[in-house]
XYZ file of C-alpha atoms in Angstrom:
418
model
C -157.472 -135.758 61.059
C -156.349 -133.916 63.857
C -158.309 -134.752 66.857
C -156.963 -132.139 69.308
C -158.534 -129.365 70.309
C -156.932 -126.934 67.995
C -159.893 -124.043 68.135
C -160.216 -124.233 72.130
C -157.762 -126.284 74.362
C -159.537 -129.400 75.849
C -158.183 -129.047 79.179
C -159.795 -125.654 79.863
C -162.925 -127.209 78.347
C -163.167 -130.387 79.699
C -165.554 -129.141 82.700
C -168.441 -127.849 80.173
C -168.565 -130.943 78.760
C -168.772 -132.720 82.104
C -171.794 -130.584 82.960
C -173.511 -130.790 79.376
C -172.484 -134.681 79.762
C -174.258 -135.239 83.081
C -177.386 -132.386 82.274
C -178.004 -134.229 79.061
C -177.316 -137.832 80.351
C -179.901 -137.087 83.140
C -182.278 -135.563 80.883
C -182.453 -138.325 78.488
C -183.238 -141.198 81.317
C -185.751 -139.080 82.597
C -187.503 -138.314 79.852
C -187.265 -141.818 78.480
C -189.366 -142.835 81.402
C -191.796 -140.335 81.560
C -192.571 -140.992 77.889
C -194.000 -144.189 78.856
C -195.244 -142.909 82.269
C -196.746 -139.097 82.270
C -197.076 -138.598 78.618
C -198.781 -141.949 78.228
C -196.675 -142.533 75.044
C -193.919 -145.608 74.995
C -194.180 -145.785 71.485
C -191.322 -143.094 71.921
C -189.257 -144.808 73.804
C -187.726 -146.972 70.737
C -186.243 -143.402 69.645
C -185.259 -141.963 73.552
C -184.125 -145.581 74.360
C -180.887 -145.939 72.088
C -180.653 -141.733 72.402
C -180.094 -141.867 75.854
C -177.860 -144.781 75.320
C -175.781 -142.963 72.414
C -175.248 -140.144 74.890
C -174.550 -141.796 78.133
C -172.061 -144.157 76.587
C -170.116 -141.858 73.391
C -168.960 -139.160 74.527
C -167.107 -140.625 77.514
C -165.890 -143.823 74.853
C -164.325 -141.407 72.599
C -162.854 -138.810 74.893
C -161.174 -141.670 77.446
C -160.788 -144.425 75.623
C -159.656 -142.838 72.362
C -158.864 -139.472 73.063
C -160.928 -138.173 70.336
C -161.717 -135.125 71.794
C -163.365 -132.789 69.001
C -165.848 -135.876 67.874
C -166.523 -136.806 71.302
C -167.440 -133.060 71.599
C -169.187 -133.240 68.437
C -170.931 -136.433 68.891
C -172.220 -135.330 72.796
C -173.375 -132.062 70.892
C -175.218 -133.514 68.491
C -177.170 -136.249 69.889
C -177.926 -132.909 72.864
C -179.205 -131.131 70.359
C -181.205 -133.245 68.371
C -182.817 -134.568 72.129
C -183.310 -130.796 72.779
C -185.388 -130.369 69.677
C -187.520 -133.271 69.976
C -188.448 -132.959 73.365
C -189.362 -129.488 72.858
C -191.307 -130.433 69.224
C -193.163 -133.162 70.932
C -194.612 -131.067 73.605
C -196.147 -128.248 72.228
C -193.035 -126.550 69.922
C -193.605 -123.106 70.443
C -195.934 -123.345 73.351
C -193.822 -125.896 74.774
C -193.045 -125.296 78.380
C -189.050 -125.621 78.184
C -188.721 -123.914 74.504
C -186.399 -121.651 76.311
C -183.909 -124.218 76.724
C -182.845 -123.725 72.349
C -181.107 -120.642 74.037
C -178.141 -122.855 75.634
C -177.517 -124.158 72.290
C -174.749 -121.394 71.094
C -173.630 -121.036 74.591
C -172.910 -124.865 74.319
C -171.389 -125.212 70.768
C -169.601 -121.226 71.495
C -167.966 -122.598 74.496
C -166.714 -125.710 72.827
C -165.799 -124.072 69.295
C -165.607 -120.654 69.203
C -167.108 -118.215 67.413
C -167.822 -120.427 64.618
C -169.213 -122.753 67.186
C -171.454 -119.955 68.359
C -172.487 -118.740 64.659
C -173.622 -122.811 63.876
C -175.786 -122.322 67.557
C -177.218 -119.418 66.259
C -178.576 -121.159 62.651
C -179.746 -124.091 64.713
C -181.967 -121.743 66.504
C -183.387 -119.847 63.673
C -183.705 -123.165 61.556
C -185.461 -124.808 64.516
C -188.217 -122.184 65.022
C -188.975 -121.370 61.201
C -189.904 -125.280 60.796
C -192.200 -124.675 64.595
C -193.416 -121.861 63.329
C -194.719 -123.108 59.997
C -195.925 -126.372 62.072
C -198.106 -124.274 63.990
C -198.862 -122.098 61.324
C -200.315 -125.542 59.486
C -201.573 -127.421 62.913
C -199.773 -129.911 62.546
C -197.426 -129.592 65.982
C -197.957 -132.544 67.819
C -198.249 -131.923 72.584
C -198.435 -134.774 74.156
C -198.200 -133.464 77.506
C -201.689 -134.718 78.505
C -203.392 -132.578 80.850
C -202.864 -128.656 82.400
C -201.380 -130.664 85.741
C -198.680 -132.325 83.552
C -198.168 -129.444 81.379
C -197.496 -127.406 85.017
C -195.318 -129.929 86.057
C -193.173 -129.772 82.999
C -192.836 -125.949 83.027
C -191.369 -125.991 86.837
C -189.219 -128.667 85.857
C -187.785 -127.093 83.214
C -187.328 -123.881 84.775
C -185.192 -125.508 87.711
C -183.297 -127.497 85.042
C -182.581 -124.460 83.312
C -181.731 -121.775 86.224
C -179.554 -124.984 87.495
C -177.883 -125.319 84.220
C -177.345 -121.677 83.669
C -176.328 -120.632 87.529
C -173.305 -123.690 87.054
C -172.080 -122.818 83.757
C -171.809 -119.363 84.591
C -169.824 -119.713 87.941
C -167.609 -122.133 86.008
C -167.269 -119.490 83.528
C -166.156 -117.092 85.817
C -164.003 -119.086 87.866
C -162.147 -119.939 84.839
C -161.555 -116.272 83.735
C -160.163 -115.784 87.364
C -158.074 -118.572 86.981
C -156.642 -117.055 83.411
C -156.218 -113.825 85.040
C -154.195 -115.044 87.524
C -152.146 -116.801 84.800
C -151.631 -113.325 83.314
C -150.833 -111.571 86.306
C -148.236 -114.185 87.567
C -147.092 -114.149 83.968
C -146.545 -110.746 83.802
C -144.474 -110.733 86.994
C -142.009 -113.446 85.682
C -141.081 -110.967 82.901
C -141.236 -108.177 85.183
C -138.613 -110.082 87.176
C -136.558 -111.452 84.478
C -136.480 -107.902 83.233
C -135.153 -106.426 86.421
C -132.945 -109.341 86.304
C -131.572 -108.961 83.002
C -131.296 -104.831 83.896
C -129.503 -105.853 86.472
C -126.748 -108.082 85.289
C -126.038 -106.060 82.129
C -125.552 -103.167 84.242
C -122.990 -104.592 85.849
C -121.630 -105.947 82.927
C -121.380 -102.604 81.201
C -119.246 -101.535 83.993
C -116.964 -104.292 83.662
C -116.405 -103.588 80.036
C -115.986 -100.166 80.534
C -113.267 -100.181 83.431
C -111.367 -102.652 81.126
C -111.607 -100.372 78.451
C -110.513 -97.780 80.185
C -107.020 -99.792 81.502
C -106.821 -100.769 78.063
C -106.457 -97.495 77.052
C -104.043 -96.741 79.679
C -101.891 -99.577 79.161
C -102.122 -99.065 74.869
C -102.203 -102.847 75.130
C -104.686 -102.667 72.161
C -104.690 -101.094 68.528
C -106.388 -97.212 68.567
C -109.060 -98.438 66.078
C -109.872 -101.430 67.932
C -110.377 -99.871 71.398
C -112.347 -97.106 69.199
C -115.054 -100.164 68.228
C -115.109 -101.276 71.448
C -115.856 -98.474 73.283
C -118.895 -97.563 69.793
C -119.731 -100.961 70.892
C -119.765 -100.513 74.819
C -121.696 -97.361 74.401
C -124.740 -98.847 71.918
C -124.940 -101.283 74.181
C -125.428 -98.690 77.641
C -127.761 -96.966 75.070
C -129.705 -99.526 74.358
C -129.800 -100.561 77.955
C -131.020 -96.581 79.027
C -133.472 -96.680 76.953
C -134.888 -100.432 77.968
C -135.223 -99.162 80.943
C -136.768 -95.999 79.847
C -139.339 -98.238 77.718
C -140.318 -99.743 81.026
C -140.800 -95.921 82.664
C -143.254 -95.681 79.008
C -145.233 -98.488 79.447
C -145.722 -98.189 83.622
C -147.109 -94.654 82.685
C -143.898 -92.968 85.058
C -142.041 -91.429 81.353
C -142.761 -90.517 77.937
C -140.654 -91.484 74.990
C -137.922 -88.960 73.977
C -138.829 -88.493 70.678
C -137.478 -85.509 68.127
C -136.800 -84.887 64.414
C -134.255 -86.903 62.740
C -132.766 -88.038 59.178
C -134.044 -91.335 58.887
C -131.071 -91.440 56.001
C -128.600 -90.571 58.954
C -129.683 -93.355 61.304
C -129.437 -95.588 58.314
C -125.874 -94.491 57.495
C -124.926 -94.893 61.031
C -125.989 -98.222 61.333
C -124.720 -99.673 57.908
C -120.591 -100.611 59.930
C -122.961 -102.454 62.523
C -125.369 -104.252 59.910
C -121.615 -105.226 57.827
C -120.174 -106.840 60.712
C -123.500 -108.649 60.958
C -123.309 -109.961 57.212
C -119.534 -110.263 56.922
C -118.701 -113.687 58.466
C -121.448 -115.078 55.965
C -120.440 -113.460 53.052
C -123.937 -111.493 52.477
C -123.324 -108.268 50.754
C -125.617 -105.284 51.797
C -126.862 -103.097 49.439
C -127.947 -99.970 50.783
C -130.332 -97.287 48.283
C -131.764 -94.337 50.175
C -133.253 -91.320 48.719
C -131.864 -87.840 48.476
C -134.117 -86.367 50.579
C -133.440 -85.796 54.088
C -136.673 -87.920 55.488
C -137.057 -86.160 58.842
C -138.874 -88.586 61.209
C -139.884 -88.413 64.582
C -137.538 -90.817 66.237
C -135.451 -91.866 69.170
C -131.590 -93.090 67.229
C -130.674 -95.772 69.835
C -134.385 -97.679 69.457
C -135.278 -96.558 65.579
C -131.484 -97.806 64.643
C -130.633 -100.578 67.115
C -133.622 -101.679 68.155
C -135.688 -101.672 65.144
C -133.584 -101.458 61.777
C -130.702 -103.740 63.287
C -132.970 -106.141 64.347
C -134.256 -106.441 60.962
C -131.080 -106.926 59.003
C -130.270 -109.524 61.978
C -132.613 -111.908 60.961
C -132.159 -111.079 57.605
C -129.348 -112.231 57.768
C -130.271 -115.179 59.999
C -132.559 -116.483 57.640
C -129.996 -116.094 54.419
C -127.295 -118.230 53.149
C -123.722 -117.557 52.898
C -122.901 -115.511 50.082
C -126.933 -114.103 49.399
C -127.807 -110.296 49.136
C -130.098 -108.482 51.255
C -131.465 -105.323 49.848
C -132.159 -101.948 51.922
C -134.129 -99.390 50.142
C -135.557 -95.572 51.942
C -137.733 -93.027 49.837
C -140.756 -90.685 50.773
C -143.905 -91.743 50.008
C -147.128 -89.053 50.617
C -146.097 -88.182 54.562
C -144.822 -91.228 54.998
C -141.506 -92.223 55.322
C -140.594 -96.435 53.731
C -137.840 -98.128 54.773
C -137.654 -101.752 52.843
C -135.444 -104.657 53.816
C -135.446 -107.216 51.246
C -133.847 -110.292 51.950
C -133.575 -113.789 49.379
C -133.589 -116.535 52.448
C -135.467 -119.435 53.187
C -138.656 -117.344 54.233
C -141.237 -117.753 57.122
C -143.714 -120.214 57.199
C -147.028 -119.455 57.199
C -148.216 -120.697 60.123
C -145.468 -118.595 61.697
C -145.957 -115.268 59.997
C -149.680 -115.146 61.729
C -147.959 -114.893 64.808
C -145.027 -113.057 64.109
C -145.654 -110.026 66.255
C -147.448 -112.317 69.134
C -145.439 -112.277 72.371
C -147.069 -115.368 73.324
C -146.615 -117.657 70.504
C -143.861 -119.421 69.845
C -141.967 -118.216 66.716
C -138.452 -118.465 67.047
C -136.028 -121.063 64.689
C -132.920 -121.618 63.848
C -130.927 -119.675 61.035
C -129.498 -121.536 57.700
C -126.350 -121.923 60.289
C -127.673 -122.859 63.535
C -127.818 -119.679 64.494
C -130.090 -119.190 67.658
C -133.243 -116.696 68.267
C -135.561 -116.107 70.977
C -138.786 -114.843 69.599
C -139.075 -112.026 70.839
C -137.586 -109.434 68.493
C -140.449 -108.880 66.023
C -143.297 -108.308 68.831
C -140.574 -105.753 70.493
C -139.710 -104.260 67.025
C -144.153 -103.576 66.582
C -144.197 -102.426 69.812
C -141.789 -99.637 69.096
C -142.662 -98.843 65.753
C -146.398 -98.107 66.976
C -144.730 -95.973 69.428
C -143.057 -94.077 66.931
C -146.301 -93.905 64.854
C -145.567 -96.564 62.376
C -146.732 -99.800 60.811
C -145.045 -102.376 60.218
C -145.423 -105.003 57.764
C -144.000 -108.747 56.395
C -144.431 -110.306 52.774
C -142.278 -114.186 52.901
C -142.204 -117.398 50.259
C -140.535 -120.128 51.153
C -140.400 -120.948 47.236
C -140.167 -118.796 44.193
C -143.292 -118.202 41.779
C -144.028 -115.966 39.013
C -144.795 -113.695 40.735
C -143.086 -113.455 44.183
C -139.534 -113.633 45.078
C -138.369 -116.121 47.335
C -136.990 -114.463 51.076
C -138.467 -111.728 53.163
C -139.590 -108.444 52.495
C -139.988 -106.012 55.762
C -141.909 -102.736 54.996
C -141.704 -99.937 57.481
C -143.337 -96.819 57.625
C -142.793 -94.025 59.677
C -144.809 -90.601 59.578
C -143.082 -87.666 58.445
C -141.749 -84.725 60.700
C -143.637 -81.661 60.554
C-alpha cells in the first residue's frame, strides 16, 4: 500500500496534525487524572490509561520512525475520536458540557482527507448523536461529573479548549492559503517572464530568418520552391507569434480575439502540406475526409489551424509508429461543426488523460521515437478552443478490445457561423 499522502500532501499537512497531536495528547493525560481525581471514578482509568498511551506514542512512531504517514494520520484520528466520544458519553452525552467539541471532527478528518475525509466526519456525527439520543431517550446515559461545581468547571474548560483549538487551526488555515497564494502569484510571474522571454527571442529570431531570406532571394543561391516554403514557413511562424502575443492582450483584458467566419474545410486544406511534412519522415499516411459543405465557423486561421488542428496531428503523430495511419474526418452535426482526428498509437494512460488539459500536472512523454514534448499543448489547445466556443474532447486505449480501437481519438466541436 501506498503510504504517501496521495489525497492531501503531508508536508502542507503536517502542522494540523501537530496541533490535533498535542490538543489530543494533552487531553488524554488530563482527563486520565481527573477520572480518578474530580469524577471520583479510577475504574476508568484502565481504558484512558493505554488511550492516552496509544495516542501519545503512535502517531509520532509511525510518521518518524516509519514514515507511514496516512495510518499515522489514521491511527491519531481514530484513537481522537473514539476519546472524543467517550469523554463526552460519560459526562452527560447530550447535556454534556463539551458536546460541542463532535463539531471539530470533519474539520479534523476534512483537513487531513478531503472531502471524503469530511463526508466520514459528518456520519460520525450523526451516528454519534442518534445512539445519545436514544440513550437519553431510554435513561440509560451515564454523568459522572459529580456535582454543579464540577459540572461548571468542565464547561469553562471546555470552552477555552475549544475557542483555543479553533482560534489556532484557523490562523494556520489562513496562513497557509497566504502562503499558496503567494506560490501562485510568484508562479504566475515566472511564466509571465518566460513568456516575455520567449516573445522576445523569437522576435528576434524571425528577423534573422527573414533578412536571410531576403539575401537568399537576392543572391538565387536557393531553388524558387524552396525559398517559397521557407518564407510559408517564416510567415506561420510571425503569425503564430502575433497572435501569442495577442492571446496575452485577451487574457490581461487589454484585446479581444479577432474572430470572423471561415471554412473550417479551408483551414483544413491549408494545413494538410504542414500536417504531411509532419508524418512523412515516419512513414504515417494521412487520410483526410471532410464534408461538402462549406462549415463556416467562427475562427481566427493562424490559432484554429496552427495552434489547434496542427497540434493535434503533432502528437498524433508523436504517439504513432512508423508506417501507421491517422485518420482526419469534418462533417456538420446540428450547429455544430466535428472535426475528428483518429490516430492507431500507443494511447494515453489513464492516469494521464485526467490531467490532460491541466497546466499544472505533469503530462508530457516521449513519442514511439524519442521524440520530445513539453506538456503544454493540450491545456493551450482547451484554452483556445473555449475561446472559440468549442469543446474539446479525448477517447485513448492503450490495448485493443471488442469494442474500442487501440490509439487516440480527438473530437472537436466548434459552433456554427450564423
Amino acid at each position: 500500500m501506498n503510504q504517501n499522502f496521495s489525497v492531501v500532501d503531508h508536508r502542507k499537512r503536517l502542522l494540523y496534525m501537530q496541533i490535533m497531536y498535542a490538543f489530543g495528547a494533552f487531553m488524554s493525560v488530563f482527563y486520565t487524572f481527573r477520572f480518578a481525581g474530580a469524577f471520583k471514578s479510577p475504574e476508568y482509568t484502565s481504558i484512558m490509561t493505554p488511550l492516552s498511551i496509544a495516542i501519545i506514542l503512535g502517531p509520532p512512531l509511525l510518521w518518524y520512525r516509519f514514515k507511514l504517514y496516512r495510518t499515522a494520520a489514521v491511527s491519531l484520528l481514530i484513537t481522537l475520536i473514539f476519546m472524543m466520544i467517550l469523554l463526552i458519553y460519560v459526562t452527560g452525552g447530550l447535556f454534556a458540557p463539551g458536546v460541542y467539541w463532535l463539531a471539530t471532527i470533519p474539520l479534523a478528518t476534512a483537513i487531513l482527507f478531503g472531502t471524503r475525509g469530511a463526508i466520514t466526519g459528518y456520519f460520525i456525527i450523526f451516528a454519534t448523536l442518534v445512539v445519545f439520543i436514544l440513550n437519553n431517550h431510554m435513561g440509560v446515559e451515564p454523568n459522572l461529573i459529580p456535582s454543579p461545581q464540577v459540572f461548571k468547571e468542565e464547561l469553562i474548560f471546555n470552552l477555552i479548549g475549544f475557542l483555543g483549538y479553533t482560534s489556532l487551526t484557523t490562523h494556520v488555515y489562513l496562513r497557509n492559503e497566504a502562503a499558496y497564494a503567494q506560490t501562485l502569484r510568484d508562479k504566475n510571474n515566472d511564466v509571465e517572464n518566460l513568456l516575455r522571454v520567449l516573445l522576445h527571442d523569437i522576435a528576434n529570431t524571425l528577423s534573422s530568418m527573414t533578412l536571410q531570406l531576403i539575401r537568399a532571394k537576392e543572391e538565387q543561391t536557393t531553388s524558387t520552391t524552396e525559398l517559397e516554403k521557407m518564407e510559408r514557413a517564416v510567415q506561420e511562424i510571425n503569425n503564430l507569434l502575433t497572435q501569442v502575443r495577442h492571446l496575452k492582450s485577451v487574457k490581461d483584458g487589454k484585446a479581444r480575439l479577432p474572430l470572423k467566419p471561415m471554412s473550417l474545410a479551408k483551414v483544413l486544406s491549408d494545413i494538410y502540406e504542414s500536417a504531411e511534412s509532419l508524418a512523412g519522415p515516419k512513414g504515417i499516411k494521412l487520410s483526410l475526409e471532410i464534408g461538402r459543405e462549406k462549415m463556416l465557423v467562427n475562427a481566427e486561421k493562424t490559432i484554429l489551424g496552427n495552434v489547434v488542428l496542427l497540434n493535434i496531428i503533432s502528437n498524433a503523430v508523436k504517439f504513432s509508429h512508423p508506417g501507421d495511419r491517422i485518420d482526419i474526418r469534418a462533417f456538420t452535426s446540428g450547429t455544430n461543426v466535428v472535426v475528428e482526428i483518429q490516430d492507431y498509437g500507443v494511447g494515453i494512460p489513464e492516469a494521464i488523460q485526467k490531467n490532460l488539459f491541466d497546466i499544472g500536472s505533469q503530462t508530457n512523454r516521449e513519442g514511439t521515437q524519442g521524440e520530445k514534448g513539453t506538456g503544454y499543448g493540450m491545456p493551450l489547445v482547451k484554452e483556445y478552443i473555449q475561446m472559440l466556443g468549442g469543446t474539446i474532447a479525448v477517447l485513448s486505449n492503450e490495448s485493443a478490445t471488442d469494442s474500442r480501437l487501440q490509439g487516440t481519438l480527438v473530437t472537436l466541436k466548434l459552433p456554427l457561423a450564423k
